[in-house]
XYZ file of C-alpha atoms in Angstrom:
378
model
C 102.509 105.466 50.843
C 100.990 107.892 53.366
C 100.504 111.470 52.262
C 102.904 113.968 53.844
C 101.457 117.126 55.385
C 103.497 120.184 56.320
C 102.115 122.141 59.296
C 103.351 125.743 59.473
C 102.273 127.280 62.804
C 104.180 129.034 65.587
C 101.868 127.889 68.412
C 103.270 124.705 70.069
C 99.791 123.711 71.269
C 98.381 123.896 67.742
C 101.393 121.983 66.432
C 100.829 119.150 68.915
C 97.081 119.025 68.278
C 97.460 118.919 64.502
C 100.298 116.421 64.640
C 98.274 114.054 66.841
C 95.096 114.430 64.751
C 96.850 113.912 61.432
C 98.920 110.932 62.581
C 95.756 109.299 63.911
C 94.450 109.467 60.338
C 97.615 107.874 58.987
C 99.371 110.944 57.554
C 103.088 111.717 57.811
C 103.597 115.125 59.473
C 106.430 117.659 59.373
C 106.396 120.885 61.396
C 107.677 124.415 60.745
C 107.441 127.210 63.334
C 107.786 130.315 61.151
C 107.181 131.428 57.595
C 110.786 131.248 56.439
C 111.191 127.714 57.773
C 107.871 126.734 56.244
C 108.974 127.904 52.808
C 112.304 126.061 53.170
C 110.602 122.832 54.272
C 108.174 123.007 51.365
C 111.197 122.875 49.063
C 113.082 120.229 51.084
C 110.227 117.898 52.086
C 107.945 118.092 49.007
C 104.741 117.732 51.086
C 101.456 116.596 49.543
C 99.541 119.355 51.378
C 100.316 122.366 53.588
C 98.392 123.643 56.618
C 99.502 127.268 56.791
C 98.778 129.688 59.626
C 98.272 133.334 58.654
C 100.027 135.018 61.602
C 103.622 133.788 61.488
C 107.041 135.220 62.429
C 109.455 136.330 59.685
C 107.068 135.700 56.769
C 103.294 135.689 57.234
C 101.069 133.051 55.659
C 100.099 135.259 52.709
C 103.767 135.783 51.834
C 104.586 132.081 52.173
C 101.700 131.060 49.922
C 102.635 133.664 47.310
C 106.315 132.583 47.352
C 105.375 128.929 46.913
C 103.070 129.697 44.016
C 105.785 131.829 42.447
C 108.362 129.043 42.699
C 106.203 126.084 41.655
C 106.691 124.666 38.214
C 103.806 124.578 35.720
C 103.207 120.849 36.320
C 103.119 120.991 40.135
C 100.632 122.358 42.646
C 100.748 121.661 46.368
C 97.330 122.308 47.956
C 97.376 124.878 50.770
C 94.790 125.245 53.516
C 95.093 128.602 55.270
C 94.415 128.610 59.012
C 93.134 131.939 60.294
C 91.315 133.506 63.220
C 89.985 136.245 60.925
C 86.315 136.004 59.992
C 86.227 138.971 57.613
C 85.571 138.123 53.973
C 88.380 140.438 52.859
C 90.962 138.415 54.807
C 89.708 135.132 53.393
C 89.770 136.469 49.842
C 93.278 137.820 50.419
C 94.425 134.319 51.403
C 92.810 132.732 48.367
C 94.358 135.314 46.081
C 97.771 134.689 47.638
C 97.479 131.096 46.465
C 95.586 129.179 49.160
C 93.133 126.555 47.937
C 90.956 126.595 51.044
C 90.769 128.144 54.512
C 89.614 127.227 57.992
C 88.666 129.619 60.756
C 90.094 128.818 64.189
C 88.849 127.079 66.225
C 87.691 124.349 63.860
C 86.425 120.803 64.312
C 88.936 118.029 63.446
C 86.290 116.279 61.317
C 85.947 119.376 59.107
C 89.717 119.629 58.785
C 89.969 115.981 57.715
C 87.172 116.377 55.178
C 88.875 119.361 53.558
C 92.271 117.680 53.529
C 90.880 114.561 51.847
C 88.978 116.634 49.300
C 92.097 118.606 48.317
C 94.347 115.550 48.201
C 91.856 113.849 45.879
C 91.507 116.954 43.709
C 95.243 117.484 43.288
C 96.244 113.864 42.930
C 99.268 113.378 40.634
C 98.311 113.919 37.028
C 99.591 110.456 36.058
C 96.801 108.983 38.173
C 94.368 110.435 35.654
C 96.167 109.236 32.529
C 93.690 107.743 30.114
C 90.645 109.527 31.546
C 89.303 111.909 28.921
C 87.438 115.046 29.990
C 83.745 114.414 30.621
C 82.828 117.164 28.180
C 79.416 117.755 29.729
C 77.629 120.945 28.653
C 75.013 122.426 31.010
C 72.933 125.514 30.192
C 71.319 127.569 32.960
C 68.276 129.568 31.917
C 66.320 131.994 34.110
C 62.524 131.928 33.888
C 62.698 135.675 34.531
C 65.229 138.248 35.682
C 66.347 138.237 39.308
C 65.766 134.547 40.109
C 69.472 133.896 40.690
C 70.565 132.176 37.496
C 73.989 133.826 37.456
C 74.492 133.163 41.170
C 73.710 129.476 40.662
C 75.888 129.215 37.542
C 78.940 130.795 39.213
C 78.684 128.887 42.476
C 77.796 125.549 40.862
C 80.924 125.914 38.709
C 83.054 126.606 41.789
C 81.482 123.684 43.689
C 82.149 121.270 40.830
C 85.783 122.377 40.660
C 86.815 123.048 44.264
C 84.741 120.421 46.046
C 84.492 117.658 43.430
C 87.781 118.121 41.611
C 86.295 118.643 38.142
C 87.847 120.840 35.467
C 85.263 123.533 34.752
C 84.758 126.328 32.237
C 82.015 128.905 32.873
C 80.628 130.927 29.959
C 78.766 134.204 30.436
C 76.215 133.792 27.659
C 74.270 136.951 28.498
C 76.042 138.662 25.647
C 74.632 142.176 25.968
C 74.483 142.596 29.741
C 76.589 139.842 31.285
C 77.239 140.224 35.021
C 80.122 137.813 35.574
C 82.686 140.621 35.514
C 80.829 142.391 38.327
C 79.935 139.312 40.371
C 83.542 138.064 40.193
C 85.222 141.460 40.667
C 86.877 141.514 37.224
C 87.687 144.604 35.166
C 86.676 145.554 31.642
C 90.265 144.987 30.494
C 89.882 141.187 30.596
C 89.534 139.360 27.288
C 86.095 138.195 26.183
C 84.309 136.102 23.587
C 84.735 139.028 21.170
C 88.462 138.220 21.012
C 87.541 134.748 19.758
C 84.803 135.541 17.255
C 86.811 138.333 15.583
C 89.779 136.031 14.946
C 90.231 134.435 11.499
C 89.717 130.909 12.869
C 88.460 129.422 16.147
C 90.668 126.720 17.645
C 91.597 125.390 21.072
C 94.831 127.399 21.332
C 93.003 130.674 20.679
C 90.312 129.832 23.237
C 92.934 129.005 25.887
C 94.513 132.429 25.371
C 91.182 134.212 25.845
C 89.904 132.293 28.889
C 90.307 134.065 32.229
C 91.495 132.043 35.232
C 89.465 132.974 38.328
C 90.890 132.756 41.863
C 88.603 129.762 42.464
C 90.365 127.779 39.725
C 87.413 127.966 37.330
C 88.182 129.162 33.789
C 85.902 131.913 32.467
C 84.775 132.969 29.015
C 83.439 136.463 29.597
C 80.667 138.295 27.754
C 81.532 141.287 25.560
C 82.531 144.382 27.563
C 79.843 146.541 25.901
C 76.323 145.784 24.589
C 77.027 146.910 21.029
C 79.857 144.386 20.558
C 77.465 141.522 21.404
C 76.241 141.715 17.795
C 79.594 140.288 16.691
C 78.592 136.908 18.156
C 76.516 134.980 15.616
C 74.390 131.857 16.229
C 77.213 129.697 14.828
C 79.925 130.967 17.174
C 78.953 129.563 20.584
C 78.287 125.988 19.350
C 81.704 126.041 17.646
C 83.389 127.278 20.841
C 81.518 124.712 22.954
C 82.648 121.951 20.609
C 86.292 122.917 21.233
C 85.781 123.158 24.993
C 84.293 119.652 25.229
C 87.748 118.201 24.682
C 89.317 120.353 27.401
C 86.889 120.325 30.345
C 84.759 118.012 32.436
C 82.006 120.627 32.613
C 81.095 123.632 30.493
C 78.428 125.728 32.250
C 76.675 128.399 30.192
C 74.687 131.180 31.853
C 72.240 132.423 29.195
C 69.618 135.169 29.217
C 65.911 134.515 28.822
C 65.553 135.377 25.136
C 64.830 132.362 22.959
C 66.648 133.816 19.953
C 68.843 132.015 17.437
C 71.967 132.417 19.594
C 70.393 130.874 22.699
C 68.629 128.152 20.730
C 72.032 127.203 19.290
C 73.435 126.969 22.820
C 70.526 124.814 23.969
C 70.966 122.519 20.981
C 74.643 122.065 21.923
C 73.861 121.457 25.620
C 73.333 118.111 27.260
C 70.964 119.600 29.837
C 69.133 122.857 30.384
C 68.421 123.911 33.967
C 65.459 126.264 34.210
C 65.956 128.478 37.252
C 62.760 129.690 38.896
C 61.145 130.932 42.051
C 57.668 129.702 42.959
C 55.648 132.743 41.949
C 52.946 133.180 39.312
C 55.034 135.060 36.763
C 57.781 132.425 36.918
C 55.275 129.602 36.613
C 53.761 131.267 33.562
C 57.169 131.719 31.924
C 58.287 128.176 32.699
C 55.134 126.720 31.175
C 55.740 128.754 28.020
C 59.342 127.579 27.869
C 58.333 123.957 28.348
C 55.845 124.294 25.537
C 58.439 125.886 23.267
C 61.391 123.579 23.967
C 61.284 119.819 24.305
C 64.587 119.270 26.110
C 65.138 120.888 29.497
C 67.117 120.342 32.723
C 66.458 121.212 36.399
C 67.006 122.962 39.784
C 64.790 125.198 42.253
C 63.740 128.029 45.072
C 61.194 129.474 47.562
C 58.546 132.213 47.616
C 54.841 132.472 48.378
C 53.758 129.401 46.370
C 54.986 126.119 47.777
C 56.820 123.477 45.750
C 53.866 121.074 45.639
C 51.591 123.748 44.171
C 54.245 124.725 41.627
C 54.624 121.099 40.564
C 50.856 120.822 40.205
C 50.662 123.919 38.043
C 53.512 122.743 35.821
C 52.492 119.070 35.861
C 56.172 118.267 36.335
C 58.417 117.368 39.255
C 60.852 119.920 40.673
C 63.902 117.754 41.173
C 66.411 120.021 42.916
C 65.859 122.716 45.527
C 68.487 125.274 46.484
C 67.820 127.041 49.745
C 66.594 130.637 49.430
C 69.186 132.440 51.591
C 68.805 135.910 50.111
C 71.111 137.842 52.433
C 74.039 135.495 51.928
C 73.643 135.550 48.156
C 73.346 139.346 47.956
C 76.319 139.856 50.282
C 78.438 137.652 48.015
C 77.326 139.549 44.917
C 78.084 142.942 46.458
C 81.631 141.918 47.461
C 82.492 140.143 44.209
C 83.365 137.027 46.233
C 81.146 133.974 45.446
C 79.826 132.227 48.556
C 81.242 128.877 47.380
C 84.668 130.516 47.565
C 84.336 132.331 50.901
C 81.468 130.582 52.743
C 81.286 127.078 51.313
C 80.307 125.714 54.733
C 77.259 128.021 55.020
C 73.707 126.730 54.609
C 73.615 128.181 51.097
C 77.014 126.687 50.266
C 76.028 123.230 51.483
C 72.797 123.414 49.473
C 74.753 124.328 46.330
C 77.254 121.528 46.939
C 74.400 119.022 47.263
C 73.109 120.206 43.885
C 76.575 119.902 42.307
C 77.015 116.381 43.684
C 73.723 115.231 42.189
C 74.602 116.774 38.826
C 78.031 115.149 38.878
C 76.843 111.753 40.047
C 73.791 111.252 37.873
C 73.929 112.499 34.289
C 70.493 113.779 33.317
C 69.042 112.467 30.041
C 68.478 115.238 27.530
C 64.775 114.483 27.348
C 64.289 114.875 31.089
C 62.982 118.158 32.490
C 64.432 119.975 35.463
C 63.523 123.213 37.199
C 65.697 125.446 39.339
C 64.846 127.779 42.205
C 67.115 129.957 44.273
């Protein structure tokens, strides 16, 4: 049976164009010309996906998306692609927070529209289609060779890419217990629950962990670091492996962003991880640190970046292959950090976003043996 798509747009020309394009691809199409009608047709037609314009009569797109999300039952989720002429990050984030799963800026290419539609339809396929498939339970640790190489940026955006683009269920852990930055990078307040709420409970079980996890606008679940450095001491080396063990049964991927100390807590995380990705830039201090890490730990994972030393020279110095390279687009990364809006959420089609998605696809497609080494650069 063909998927049904609801188009909510008040421009007759856009309606005709979308209807023709979608029917050419084999989709059933229903049309609404204002926000109120769009909301009514969502209820009456039960579409598989909604293309929702922002500027609409009666109810705007933000209001329609919010009303749909408010009315949906816990077991249902219709994917929404917001169509907007606005290029400002604030407008895009507003749409995502209202409940949209993706957005497209007008004018857009039909091929891009089709790609995003197919990705969302695959991601939000009926749950019964996945009956019998257990979570992958893969645990990936991301470790920075030194501060400022982009480990947290890669961890956050790789998690979003795995979830939003590849349809995986993802939990992201801020393992920098004293000075975790996920709250800042994701625009979250100090009032959100953290790992402290788990480790101070009498017992650690899946129900407790679910209550503490924070759902980000991207759909990724977060386990945040303690809100203050002094409370980090409450987390012992036994806690994170126990939490990870519970999460394996709930998620396809558990990504852990850890700091560069090789203390008992981090060594416990690495022992529990399938793969460790060492994030580096090609400079002398990073090369020195990576060599020390490789000598200290036998099981590592991989990724990459650019500076004065080229990749070939870095590989020669390390006597190891750099398997993944993520483009060094500093301005885009810093802009995303300063706004609290990850680039995989607001600019997934940028050069940096495409590079991150390529990395996520390789990780998802080819499990890396624990004994294999991998290096990351931003």
